[in-house]
PDB file of C-alpha atoms and ligand atoms in Angstrom:
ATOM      1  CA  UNK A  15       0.150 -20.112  -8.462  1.00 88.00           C
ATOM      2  CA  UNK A  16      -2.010 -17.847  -6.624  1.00 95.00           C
ATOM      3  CA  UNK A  17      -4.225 -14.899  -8.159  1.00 98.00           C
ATOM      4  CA  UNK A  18      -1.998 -11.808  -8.483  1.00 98.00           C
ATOM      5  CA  UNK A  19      -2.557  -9.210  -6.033  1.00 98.00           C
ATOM      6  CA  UNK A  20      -1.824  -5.906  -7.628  1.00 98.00           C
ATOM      7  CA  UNK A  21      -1.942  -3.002  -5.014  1.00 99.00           C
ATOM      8  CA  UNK A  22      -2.354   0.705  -6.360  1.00 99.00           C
ATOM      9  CA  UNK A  23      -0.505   2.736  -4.295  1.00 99.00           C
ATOM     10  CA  UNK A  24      -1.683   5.939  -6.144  1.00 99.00           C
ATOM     11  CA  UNK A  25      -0.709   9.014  -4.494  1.00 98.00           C
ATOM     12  CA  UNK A  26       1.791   8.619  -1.283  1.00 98.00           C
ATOM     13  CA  UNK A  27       2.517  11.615   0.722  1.00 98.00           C
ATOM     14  CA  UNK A  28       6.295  13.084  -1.740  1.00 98.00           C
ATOM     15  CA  UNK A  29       4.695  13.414  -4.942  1.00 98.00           C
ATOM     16  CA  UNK A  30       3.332  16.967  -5.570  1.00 98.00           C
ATOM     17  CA  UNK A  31       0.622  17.995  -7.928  1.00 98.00           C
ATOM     18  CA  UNK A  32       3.424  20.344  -9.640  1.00 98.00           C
ATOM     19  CA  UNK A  33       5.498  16.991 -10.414  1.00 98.00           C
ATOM     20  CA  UNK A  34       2.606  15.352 -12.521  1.00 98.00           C
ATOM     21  CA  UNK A  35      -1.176  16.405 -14.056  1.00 98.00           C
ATOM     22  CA  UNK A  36      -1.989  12.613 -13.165  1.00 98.00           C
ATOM     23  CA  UNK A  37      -1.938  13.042  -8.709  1.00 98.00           C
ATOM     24  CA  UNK A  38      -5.125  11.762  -7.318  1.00 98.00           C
ATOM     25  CA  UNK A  39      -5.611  14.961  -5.002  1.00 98.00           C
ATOM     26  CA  UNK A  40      -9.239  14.925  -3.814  1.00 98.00           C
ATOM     27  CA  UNK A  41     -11.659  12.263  -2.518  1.00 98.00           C
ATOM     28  CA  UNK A  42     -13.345  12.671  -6.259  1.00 98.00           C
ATOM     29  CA  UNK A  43     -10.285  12.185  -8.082  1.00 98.00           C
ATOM     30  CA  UNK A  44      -8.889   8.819  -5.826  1.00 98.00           C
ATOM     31  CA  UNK A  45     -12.365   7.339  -6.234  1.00 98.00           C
ATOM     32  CA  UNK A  46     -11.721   7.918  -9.656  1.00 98.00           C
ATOM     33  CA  UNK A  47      -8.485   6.500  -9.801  1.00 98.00           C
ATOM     34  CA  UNK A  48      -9.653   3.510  -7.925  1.00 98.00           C
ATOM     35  CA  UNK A  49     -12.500   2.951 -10.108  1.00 98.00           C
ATOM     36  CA  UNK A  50     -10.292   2.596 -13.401  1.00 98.00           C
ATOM     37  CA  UNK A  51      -7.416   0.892 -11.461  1.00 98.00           C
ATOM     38  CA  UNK A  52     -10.134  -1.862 -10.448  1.00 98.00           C
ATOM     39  CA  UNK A  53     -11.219  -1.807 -13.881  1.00 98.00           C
ATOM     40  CA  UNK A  54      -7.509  -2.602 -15.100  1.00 98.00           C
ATOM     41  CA  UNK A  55      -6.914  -5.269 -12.469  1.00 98.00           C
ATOM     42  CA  UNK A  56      -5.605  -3.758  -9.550  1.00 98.00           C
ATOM     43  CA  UNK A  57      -7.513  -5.275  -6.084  1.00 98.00           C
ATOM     44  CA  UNK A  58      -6.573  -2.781  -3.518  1.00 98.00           C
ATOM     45  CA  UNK A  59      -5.896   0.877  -3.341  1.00 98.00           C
ATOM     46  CA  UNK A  60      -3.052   2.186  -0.891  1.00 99.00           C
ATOM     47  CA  UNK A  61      -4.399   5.192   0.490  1.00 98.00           C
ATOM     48  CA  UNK A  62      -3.151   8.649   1.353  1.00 98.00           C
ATOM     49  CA  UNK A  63      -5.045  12.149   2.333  1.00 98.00           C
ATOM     50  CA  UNK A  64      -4.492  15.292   0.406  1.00 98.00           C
ATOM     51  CA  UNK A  65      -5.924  18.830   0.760  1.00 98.00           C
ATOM     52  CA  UNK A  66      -7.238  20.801  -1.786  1.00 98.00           C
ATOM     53  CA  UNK A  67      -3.779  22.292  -2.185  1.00 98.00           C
ATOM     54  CA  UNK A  68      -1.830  19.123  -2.728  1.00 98.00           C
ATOM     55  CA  UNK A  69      -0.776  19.364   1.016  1.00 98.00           C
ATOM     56  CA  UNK A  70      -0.406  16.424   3.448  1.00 98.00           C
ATOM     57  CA  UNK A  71      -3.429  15.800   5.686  1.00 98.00           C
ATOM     58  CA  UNK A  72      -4.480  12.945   8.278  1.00 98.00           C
ATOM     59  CA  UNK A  73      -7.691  14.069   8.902  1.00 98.00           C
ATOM     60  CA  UNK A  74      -9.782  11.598   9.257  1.00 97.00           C
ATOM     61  CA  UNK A  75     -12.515  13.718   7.588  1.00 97.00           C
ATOM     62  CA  UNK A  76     -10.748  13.600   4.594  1.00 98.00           C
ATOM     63  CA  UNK A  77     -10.110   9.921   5.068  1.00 98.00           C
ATOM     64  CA  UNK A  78     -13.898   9.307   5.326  1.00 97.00           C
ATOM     65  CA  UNK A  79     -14.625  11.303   2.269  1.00 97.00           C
ATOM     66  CA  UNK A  80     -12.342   9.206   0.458  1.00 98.00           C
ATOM     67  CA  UNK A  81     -13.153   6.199   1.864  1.00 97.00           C
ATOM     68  CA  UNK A  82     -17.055   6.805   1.250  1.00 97.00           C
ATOM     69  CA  UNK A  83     -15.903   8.365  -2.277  1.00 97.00           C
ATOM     70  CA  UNK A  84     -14.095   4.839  -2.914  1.00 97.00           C
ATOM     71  CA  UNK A  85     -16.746   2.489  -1.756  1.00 96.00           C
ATOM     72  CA  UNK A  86     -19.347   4.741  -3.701  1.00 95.00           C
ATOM     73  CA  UNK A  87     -17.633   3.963  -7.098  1.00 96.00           C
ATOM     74  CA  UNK A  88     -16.077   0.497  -6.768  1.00 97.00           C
ATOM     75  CA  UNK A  89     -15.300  -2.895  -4.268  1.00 96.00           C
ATOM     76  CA  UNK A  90     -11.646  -2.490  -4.405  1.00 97.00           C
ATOM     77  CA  UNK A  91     -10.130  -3.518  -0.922  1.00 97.00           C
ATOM     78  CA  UNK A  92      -9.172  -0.217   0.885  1.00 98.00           C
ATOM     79  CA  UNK A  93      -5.945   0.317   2.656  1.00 98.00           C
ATOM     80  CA  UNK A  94      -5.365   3.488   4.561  1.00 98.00           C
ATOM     81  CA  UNK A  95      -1.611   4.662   5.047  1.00 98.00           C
ATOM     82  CA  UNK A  96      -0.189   4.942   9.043  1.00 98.00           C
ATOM     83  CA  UNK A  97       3.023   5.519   7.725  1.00 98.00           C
ATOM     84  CA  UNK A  98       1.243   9.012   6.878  1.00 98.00           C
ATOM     85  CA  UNK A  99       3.693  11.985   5.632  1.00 98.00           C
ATOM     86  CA  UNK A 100       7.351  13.291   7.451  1.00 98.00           C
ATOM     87  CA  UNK A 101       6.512  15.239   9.963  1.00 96.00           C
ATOM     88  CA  UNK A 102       3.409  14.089  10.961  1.00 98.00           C
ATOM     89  CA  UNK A 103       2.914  12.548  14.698  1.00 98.00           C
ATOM     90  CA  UNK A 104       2.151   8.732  15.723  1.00 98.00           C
ATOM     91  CA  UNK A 105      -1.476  10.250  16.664  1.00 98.00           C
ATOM     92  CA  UNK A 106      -1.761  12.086  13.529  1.00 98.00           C
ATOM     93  CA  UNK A 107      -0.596   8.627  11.329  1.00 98.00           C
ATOM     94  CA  UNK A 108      -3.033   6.929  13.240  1.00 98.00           C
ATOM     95  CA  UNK A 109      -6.556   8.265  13.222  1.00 98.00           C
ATOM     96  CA  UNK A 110      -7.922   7.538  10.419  1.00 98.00           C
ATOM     97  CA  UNK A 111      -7.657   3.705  11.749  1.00 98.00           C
ATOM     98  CA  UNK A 112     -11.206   4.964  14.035  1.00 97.00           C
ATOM     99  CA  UNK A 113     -13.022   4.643  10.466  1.00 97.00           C
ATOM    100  CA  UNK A 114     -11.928   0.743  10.368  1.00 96.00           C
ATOM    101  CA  UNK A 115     -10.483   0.751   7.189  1.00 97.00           C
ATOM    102  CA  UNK A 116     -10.219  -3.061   5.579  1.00 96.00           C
ATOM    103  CA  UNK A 117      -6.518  -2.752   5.787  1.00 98.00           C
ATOM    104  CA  UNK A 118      -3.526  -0.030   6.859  1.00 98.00           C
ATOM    105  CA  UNK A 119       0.243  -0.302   6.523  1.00 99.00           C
ATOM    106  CA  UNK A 120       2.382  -0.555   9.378  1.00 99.00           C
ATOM    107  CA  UNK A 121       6.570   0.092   8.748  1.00 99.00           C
ATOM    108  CA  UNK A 122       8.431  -1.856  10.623  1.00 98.00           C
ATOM    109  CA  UNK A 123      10.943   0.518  11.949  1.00 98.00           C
ATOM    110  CA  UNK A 124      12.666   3.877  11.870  1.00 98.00           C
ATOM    111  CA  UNK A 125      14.575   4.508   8.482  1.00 98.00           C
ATOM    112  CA  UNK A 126      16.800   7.311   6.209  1.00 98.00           C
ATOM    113  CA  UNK A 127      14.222   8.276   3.573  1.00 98.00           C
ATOM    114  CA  UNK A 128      16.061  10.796   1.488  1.00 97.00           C
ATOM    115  CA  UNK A 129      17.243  13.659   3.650  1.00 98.00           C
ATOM    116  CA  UNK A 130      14.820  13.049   6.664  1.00 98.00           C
ATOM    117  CA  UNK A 131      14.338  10.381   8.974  1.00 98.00           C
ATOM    118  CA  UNK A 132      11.148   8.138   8.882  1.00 98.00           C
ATOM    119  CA  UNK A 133      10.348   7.378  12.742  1.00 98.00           C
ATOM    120  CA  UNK A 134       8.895   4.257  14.257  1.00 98.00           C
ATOM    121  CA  UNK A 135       9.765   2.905  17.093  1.00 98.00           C
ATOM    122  CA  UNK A 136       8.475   0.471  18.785  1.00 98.00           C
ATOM    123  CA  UNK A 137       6.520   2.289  21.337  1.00 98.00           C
ATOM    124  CA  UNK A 138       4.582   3.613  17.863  1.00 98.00           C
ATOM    125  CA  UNK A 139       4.611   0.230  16.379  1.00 98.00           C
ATOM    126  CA  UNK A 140       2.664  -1.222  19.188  1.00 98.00           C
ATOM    127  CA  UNK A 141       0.059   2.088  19.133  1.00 98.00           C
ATOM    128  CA  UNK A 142      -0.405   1.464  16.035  1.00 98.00           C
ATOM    129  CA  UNK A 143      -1.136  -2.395  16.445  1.00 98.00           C
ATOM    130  CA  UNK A 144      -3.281  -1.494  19.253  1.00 98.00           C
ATOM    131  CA  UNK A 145      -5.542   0.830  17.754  1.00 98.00           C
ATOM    132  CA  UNK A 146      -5.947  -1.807  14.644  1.00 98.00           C
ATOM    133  CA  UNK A 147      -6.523  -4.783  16.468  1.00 98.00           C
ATOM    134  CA  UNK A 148      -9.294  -2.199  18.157  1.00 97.00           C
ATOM    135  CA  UNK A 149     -10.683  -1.503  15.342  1.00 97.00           C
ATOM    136  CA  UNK A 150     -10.379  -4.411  13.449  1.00 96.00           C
ATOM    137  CA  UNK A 151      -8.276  -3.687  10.776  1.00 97.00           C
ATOM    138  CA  UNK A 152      -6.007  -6.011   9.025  1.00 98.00           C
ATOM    139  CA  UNK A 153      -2.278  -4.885   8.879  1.00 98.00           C
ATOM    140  CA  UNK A 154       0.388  -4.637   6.154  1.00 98.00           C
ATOM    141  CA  UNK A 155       3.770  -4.841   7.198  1.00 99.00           C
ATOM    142  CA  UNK A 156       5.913  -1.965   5.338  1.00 99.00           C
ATOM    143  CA  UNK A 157       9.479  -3.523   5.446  1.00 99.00           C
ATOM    144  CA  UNK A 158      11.872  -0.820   3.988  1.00 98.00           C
ATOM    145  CA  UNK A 159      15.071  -2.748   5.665  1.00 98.00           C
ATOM    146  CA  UNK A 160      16.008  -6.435   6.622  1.00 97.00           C
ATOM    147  CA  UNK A 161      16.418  -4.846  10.493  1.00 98.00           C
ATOM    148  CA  UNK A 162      12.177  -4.204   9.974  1.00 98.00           C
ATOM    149  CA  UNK A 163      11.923  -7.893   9.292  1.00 98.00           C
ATOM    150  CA  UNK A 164      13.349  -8.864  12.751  1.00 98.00           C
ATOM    151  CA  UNK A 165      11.534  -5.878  14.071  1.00 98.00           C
ATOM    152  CA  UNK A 166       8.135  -7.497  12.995  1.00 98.00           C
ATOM    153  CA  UNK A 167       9.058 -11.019  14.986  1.00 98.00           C
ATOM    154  CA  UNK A 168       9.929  -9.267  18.091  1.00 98.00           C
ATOM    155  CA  UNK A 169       6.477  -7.617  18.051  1.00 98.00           C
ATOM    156  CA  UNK A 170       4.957 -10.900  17.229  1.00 98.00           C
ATOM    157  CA  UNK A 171       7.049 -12.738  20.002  1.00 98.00           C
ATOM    158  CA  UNK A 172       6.065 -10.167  22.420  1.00 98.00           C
ATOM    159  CA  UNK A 173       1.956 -10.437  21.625  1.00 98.00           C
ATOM    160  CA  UNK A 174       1.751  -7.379  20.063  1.00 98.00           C
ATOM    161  CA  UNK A 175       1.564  -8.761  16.126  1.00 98.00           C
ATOM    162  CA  UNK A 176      -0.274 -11.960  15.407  1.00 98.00           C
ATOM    163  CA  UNK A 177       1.274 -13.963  12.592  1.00 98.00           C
ATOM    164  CA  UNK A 178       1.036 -14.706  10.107  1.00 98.00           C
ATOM    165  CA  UNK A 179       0.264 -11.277   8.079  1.00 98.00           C
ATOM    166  CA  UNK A 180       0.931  -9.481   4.404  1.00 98.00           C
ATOM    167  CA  UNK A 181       4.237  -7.772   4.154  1.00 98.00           C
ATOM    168  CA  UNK A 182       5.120  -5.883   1.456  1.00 99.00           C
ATOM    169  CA  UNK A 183       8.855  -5.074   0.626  1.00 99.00           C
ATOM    170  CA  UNK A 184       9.733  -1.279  -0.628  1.00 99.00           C
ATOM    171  CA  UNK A 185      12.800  -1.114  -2.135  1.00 98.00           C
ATOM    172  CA  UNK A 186      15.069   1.526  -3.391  1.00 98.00           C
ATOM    173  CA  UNK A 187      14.128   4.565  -0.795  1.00 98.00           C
ATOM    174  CA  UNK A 188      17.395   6.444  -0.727  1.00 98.00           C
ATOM    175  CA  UNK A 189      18.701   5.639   2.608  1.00 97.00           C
ATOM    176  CA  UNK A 190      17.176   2.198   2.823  1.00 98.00           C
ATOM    177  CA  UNK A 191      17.403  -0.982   1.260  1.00 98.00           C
ATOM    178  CA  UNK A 192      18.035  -1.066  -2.177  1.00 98.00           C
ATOM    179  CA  UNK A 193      15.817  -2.484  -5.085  1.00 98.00           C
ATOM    180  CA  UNK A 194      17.579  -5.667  -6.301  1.00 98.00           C
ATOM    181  CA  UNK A 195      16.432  -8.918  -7.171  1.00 98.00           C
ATOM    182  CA  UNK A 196      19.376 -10.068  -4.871  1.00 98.00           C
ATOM    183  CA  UNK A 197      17.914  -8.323  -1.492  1.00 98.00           C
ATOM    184  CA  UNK A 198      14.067  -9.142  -2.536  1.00 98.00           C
ATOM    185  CA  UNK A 199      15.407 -12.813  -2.539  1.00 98.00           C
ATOM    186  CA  UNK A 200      16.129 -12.724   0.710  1.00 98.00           C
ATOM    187  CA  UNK A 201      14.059 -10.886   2.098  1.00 98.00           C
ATOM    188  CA  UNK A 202      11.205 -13.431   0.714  1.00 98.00           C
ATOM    189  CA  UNK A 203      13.985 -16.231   2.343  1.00 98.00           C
ATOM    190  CA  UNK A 204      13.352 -14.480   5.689  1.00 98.00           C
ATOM    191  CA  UNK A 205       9.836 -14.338   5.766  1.00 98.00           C
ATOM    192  CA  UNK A 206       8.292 -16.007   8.542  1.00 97.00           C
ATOM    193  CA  UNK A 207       5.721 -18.621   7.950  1.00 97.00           C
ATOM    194  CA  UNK A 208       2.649 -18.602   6.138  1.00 97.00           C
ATOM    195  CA  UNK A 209       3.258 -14.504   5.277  1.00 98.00           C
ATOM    196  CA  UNK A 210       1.997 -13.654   1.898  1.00 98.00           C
ATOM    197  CA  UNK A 211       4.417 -10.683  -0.098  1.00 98.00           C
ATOM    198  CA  UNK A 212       4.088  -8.060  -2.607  1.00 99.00           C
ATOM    199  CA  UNK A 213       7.195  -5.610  -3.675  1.00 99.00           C
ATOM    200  CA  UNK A 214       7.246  -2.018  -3.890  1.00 99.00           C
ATOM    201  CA  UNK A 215      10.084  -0.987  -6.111  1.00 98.00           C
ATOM    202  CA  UNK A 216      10.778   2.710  -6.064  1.00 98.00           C
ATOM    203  CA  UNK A 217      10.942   4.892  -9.607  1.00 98.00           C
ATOM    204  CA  UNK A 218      12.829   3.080 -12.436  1.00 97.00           C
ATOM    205  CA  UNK A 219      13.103  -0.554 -10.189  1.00 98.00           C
ATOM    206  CA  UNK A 220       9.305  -0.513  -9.945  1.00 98.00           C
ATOM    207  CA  UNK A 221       8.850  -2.581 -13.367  1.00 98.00           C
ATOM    208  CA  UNK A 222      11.792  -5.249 -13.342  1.00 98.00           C
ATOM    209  CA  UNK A 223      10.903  -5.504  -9.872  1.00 98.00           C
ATOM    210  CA  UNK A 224       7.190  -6.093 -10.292  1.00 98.00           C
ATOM    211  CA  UNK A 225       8.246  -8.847 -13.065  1.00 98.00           C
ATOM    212  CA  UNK A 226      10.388 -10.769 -10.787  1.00 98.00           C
ATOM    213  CA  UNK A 227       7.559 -10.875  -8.036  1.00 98.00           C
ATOM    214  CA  UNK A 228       5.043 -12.229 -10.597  1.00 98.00           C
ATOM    215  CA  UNK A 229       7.655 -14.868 -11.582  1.00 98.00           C
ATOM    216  CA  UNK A 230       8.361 -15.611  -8.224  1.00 98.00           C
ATOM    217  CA  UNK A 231       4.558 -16.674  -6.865  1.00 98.00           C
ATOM    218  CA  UNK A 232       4.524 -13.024  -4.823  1.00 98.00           C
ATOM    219  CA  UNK A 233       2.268  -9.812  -5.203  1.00 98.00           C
ATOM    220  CA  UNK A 234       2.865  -6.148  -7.099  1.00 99.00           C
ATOM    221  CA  UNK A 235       2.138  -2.772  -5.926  1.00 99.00           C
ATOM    222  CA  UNK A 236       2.787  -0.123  -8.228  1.00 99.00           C
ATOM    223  CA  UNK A 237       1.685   3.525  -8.413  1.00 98.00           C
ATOM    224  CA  UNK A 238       2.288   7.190  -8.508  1.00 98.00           C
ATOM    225  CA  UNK A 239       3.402   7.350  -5.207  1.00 98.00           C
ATOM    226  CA  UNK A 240       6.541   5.188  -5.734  1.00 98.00           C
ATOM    227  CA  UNK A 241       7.236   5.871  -9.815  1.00 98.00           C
ATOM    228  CA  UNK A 242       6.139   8.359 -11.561  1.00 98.00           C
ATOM    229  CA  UNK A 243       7.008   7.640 -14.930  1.00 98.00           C
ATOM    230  CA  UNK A 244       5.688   5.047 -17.430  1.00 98.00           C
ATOM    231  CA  UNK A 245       8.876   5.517 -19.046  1.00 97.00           C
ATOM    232  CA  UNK A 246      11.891   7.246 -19.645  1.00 97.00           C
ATOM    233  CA  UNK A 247      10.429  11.187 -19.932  1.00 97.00           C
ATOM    234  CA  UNK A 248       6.922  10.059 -20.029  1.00 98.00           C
ATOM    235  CA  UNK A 249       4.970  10.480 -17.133  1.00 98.00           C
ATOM    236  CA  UNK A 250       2.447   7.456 -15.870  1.00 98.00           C
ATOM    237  CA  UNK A 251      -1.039   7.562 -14.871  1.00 98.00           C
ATOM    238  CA  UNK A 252      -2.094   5.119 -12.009  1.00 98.00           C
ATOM    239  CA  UNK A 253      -4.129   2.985 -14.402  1.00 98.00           C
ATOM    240  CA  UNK A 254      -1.493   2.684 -16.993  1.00 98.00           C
ATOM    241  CA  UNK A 255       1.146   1.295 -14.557  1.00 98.00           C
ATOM    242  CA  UNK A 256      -1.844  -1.331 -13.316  1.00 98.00           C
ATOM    243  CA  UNK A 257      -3.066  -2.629 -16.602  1.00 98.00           C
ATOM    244  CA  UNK A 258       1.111  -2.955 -17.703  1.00 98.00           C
ATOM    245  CA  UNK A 259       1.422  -5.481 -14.649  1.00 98.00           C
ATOM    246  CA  UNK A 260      -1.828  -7.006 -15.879  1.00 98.00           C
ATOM    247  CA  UNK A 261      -0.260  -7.622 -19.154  1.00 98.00           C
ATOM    248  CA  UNK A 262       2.859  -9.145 -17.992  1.00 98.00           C
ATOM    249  CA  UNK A 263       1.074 -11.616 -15.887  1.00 98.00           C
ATOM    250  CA  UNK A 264      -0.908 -12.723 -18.518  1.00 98.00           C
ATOM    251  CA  UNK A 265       1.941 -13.684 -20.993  1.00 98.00           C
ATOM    252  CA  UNK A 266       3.518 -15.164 -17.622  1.00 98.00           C
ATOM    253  CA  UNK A 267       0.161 -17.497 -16.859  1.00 97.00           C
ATOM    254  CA  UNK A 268      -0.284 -15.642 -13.669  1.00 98.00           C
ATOM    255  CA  UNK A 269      -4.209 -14.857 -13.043  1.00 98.00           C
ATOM    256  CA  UNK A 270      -5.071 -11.405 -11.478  1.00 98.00           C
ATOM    257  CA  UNK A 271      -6.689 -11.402  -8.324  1.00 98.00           C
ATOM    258  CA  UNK A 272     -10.421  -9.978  -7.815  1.00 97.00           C
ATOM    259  CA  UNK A 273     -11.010  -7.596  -4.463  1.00 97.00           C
ATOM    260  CA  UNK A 274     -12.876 -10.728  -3.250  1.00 96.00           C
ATOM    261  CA  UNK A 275      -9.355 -12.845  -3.918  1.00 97.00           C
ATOM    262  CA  UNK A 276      -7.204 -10.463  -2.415  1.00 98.00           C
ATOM    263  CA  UNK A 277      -9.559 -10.495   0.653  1.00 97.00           C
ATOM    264  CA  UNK A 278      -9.253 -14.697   1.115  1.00 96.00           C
ATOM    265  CA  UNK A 279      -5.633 -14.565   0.398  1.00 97.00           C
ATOM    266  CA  UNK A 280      -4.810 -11.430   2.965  1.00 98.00           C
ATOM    267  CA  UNK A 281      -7.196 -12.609   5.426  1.00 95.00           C
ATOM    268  CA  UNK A 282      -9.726  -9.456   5.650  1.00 96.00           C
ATOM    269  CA  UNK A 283     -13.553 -10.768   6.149  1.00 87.00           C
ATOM    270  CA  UNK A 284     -15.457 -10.580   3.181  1.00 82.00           C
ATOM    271  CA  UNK A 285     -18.444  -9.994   5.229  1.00 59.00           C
ATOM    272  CA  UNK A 286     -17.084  -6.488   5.967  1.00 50.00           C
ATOM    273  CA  UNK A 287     -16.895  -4.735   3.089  1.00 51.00           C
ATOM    274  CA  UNK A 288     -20.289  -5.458   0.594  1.00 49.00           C
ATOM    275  CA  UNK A 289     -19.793  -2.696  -2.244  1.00 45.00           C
ATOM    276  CA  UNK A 290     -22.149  -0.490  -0.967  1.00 44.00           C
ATOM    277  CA  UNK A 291     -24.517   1.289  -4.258  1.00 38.00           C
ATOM    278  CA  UNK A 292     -25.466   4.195  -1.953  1.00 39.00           C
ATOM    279  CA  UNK A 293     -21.960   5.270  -1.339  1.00 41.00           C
ATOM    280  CA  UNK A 294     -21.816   4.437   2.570  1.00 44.00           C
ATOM    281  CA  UNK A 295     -19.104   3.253   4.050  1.00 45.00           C
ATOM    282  CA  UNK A 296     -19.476   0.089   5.960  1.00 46.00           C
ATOM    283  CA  UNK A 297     -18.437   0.560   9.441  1.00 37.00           C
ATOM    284  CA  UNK A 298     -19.833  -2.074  11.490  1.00 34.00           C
ATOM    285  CA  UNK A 299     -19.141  -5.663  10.391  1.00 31.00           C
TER     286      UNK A 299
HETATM  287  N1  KMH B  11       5.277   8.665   3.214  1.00 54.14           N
HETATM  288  C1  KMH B  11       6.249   7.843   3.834  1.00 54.14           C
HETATM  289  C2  KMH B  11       7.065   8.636   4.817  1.00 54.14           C
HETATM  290  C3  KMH B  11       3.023   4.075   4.334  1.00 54.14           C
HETATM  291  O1  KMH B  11       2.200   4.640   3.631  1.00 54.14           O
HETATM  292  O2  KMH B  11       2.701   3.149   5.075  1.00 54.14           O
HETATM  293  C4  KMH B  11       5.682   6.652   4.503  1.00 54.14           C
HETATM  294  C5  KMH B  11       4.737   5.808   3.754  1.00 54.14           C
HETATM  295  C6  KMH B  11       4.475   4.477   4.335  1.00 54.14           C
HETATM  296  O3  KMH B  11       4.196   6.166   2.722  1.00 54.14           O
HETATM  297 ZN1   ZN B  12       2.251   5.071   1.534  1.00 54.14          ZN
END
């Protein structure tokens, strides 16, 4: 089987600082996290902004001081968030794509999540494409529903998504699909061709879910932003969550992918990244 991508998806945009001591908040403390999620196996970090305050930002300032803060510490692949925070515009979501992160999420289509309603339509979709293929950046394919699936080959039969790409599957956002082994089957059944897959469960489904993907030849993201907990009334840190996949790999026979892995199996030029000792962020290739 394949290496075992394991994606760190360590702060999102719903969890606040208030809900857990362990929130990567600042560009110190997600280089941080990075550098000990690396260190437990984990070959990319998902990435979102936060001020100071624990608030929801898309500045790309703040993107670049993470980004630079990252690549400073470790040569984890970086993938920047466009799905961004509730609330936020399509412009907001996507300007941090001008720094050419490695590799930013793209969700598939407009979905319930909770209370609100998580827009993306396809005049957004394609911006979004637009302004990666402009900049180089390799997409992940957020598929909260089977509807985003279909979504994904329409923008691919219309020119606007080359195939094929990573998708990863979250599962168990209240208002969209939900986290079963049942719907991840075929959702994987629906894939088109050649697409590599990791699985996002959401809070208690992140760990059977994560098992099941490692069975079934796919890729893992876990992470603060999806699950908090390690378990039941104990709260996780990043790290912890990371070297638990790790573990169940191993006694499964699964290998754990490098950053350098990830990068052949996702498709992202190696040439591109080259951990950088001074701290700067590669921006040309
Ligand atoms: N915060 C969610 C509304 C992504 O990062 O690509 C969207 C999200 C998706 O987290
Ligand atoms: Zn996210």
């Amino acid at each position: 089987m394949e290496p075992l991508i394991v994606t760190v998806a360590a702060v999102g945009a719903e969890v606040m600082p208030h809900q857990t001591p362990h929130l990567p908040v600042t560009p110190d403390q997600l280089a941080a996290t990075a550098a000990h999620c690396r260190d437990a196996g984990a070959s990319i970090i998902h990435v979102h902004c936060r001020n100071d305050d624990g608030s929801n930002t898309s500045d790309p300032a703040r993107f670049a001081a993470a980004y630079d803060a990252i690549r400073a510490r470790t040569d984890i692949v970086v993938q920047f968030t466009t799905g961004g925070a509730i609330g936020m515009t399509g412009a907001e979501r996507a300007a941090p794509l001008a720094l050419r992160p490695e590799m930013a999420t793209l969700t598939c289509g407009t979905v319930n999540f909770g209370d609100d309603v998580f827009e993306n339509g396809f005049p957004l979709m394609r911006e979004i494409l637009a302004e990666m293929a402009a900049n180089g950046v390799v997409p992940e394919l957020e598929i909260f529903d089977a509807g985003h699936l279909a979504n994904a080959k329409r923008l691919a039969a219309e020119g606007a998504l080359p195939l094929p790409q990573h998708v990863d599957f979250v599962l168990g956002v209240p208002g969209a699909m939900e986290a079963s082994v049942r719907n991840l089957s075929f959702l994987v059944d629906a894939l088109p061709p050649g697409c590599t897959w990791s699985v996002a469960g959401v809070g208690r489904d992140q760990l059977p879910l994560a098992a099941v993907a490692i069975a079934m030849g796919g890729h893992v993201r876990v992470g603060l932003e999806d699950n908090i907990y390690y378990a039941r009334g104990r709260l996780a840190r990043n790290d912890e969550l990371v070297a638990r996949v790790v573990r169940i790999a191993a006694e499964l026979g699964r290998p754990v992918a490098e950053p350098d892995d990830a990068r052949r199996l996702l498709r992202i030029p190696v040439k591109s990244v080259g951990f950088s000792p001074t701290g700067k962020r590669p921006v040309a290739l």
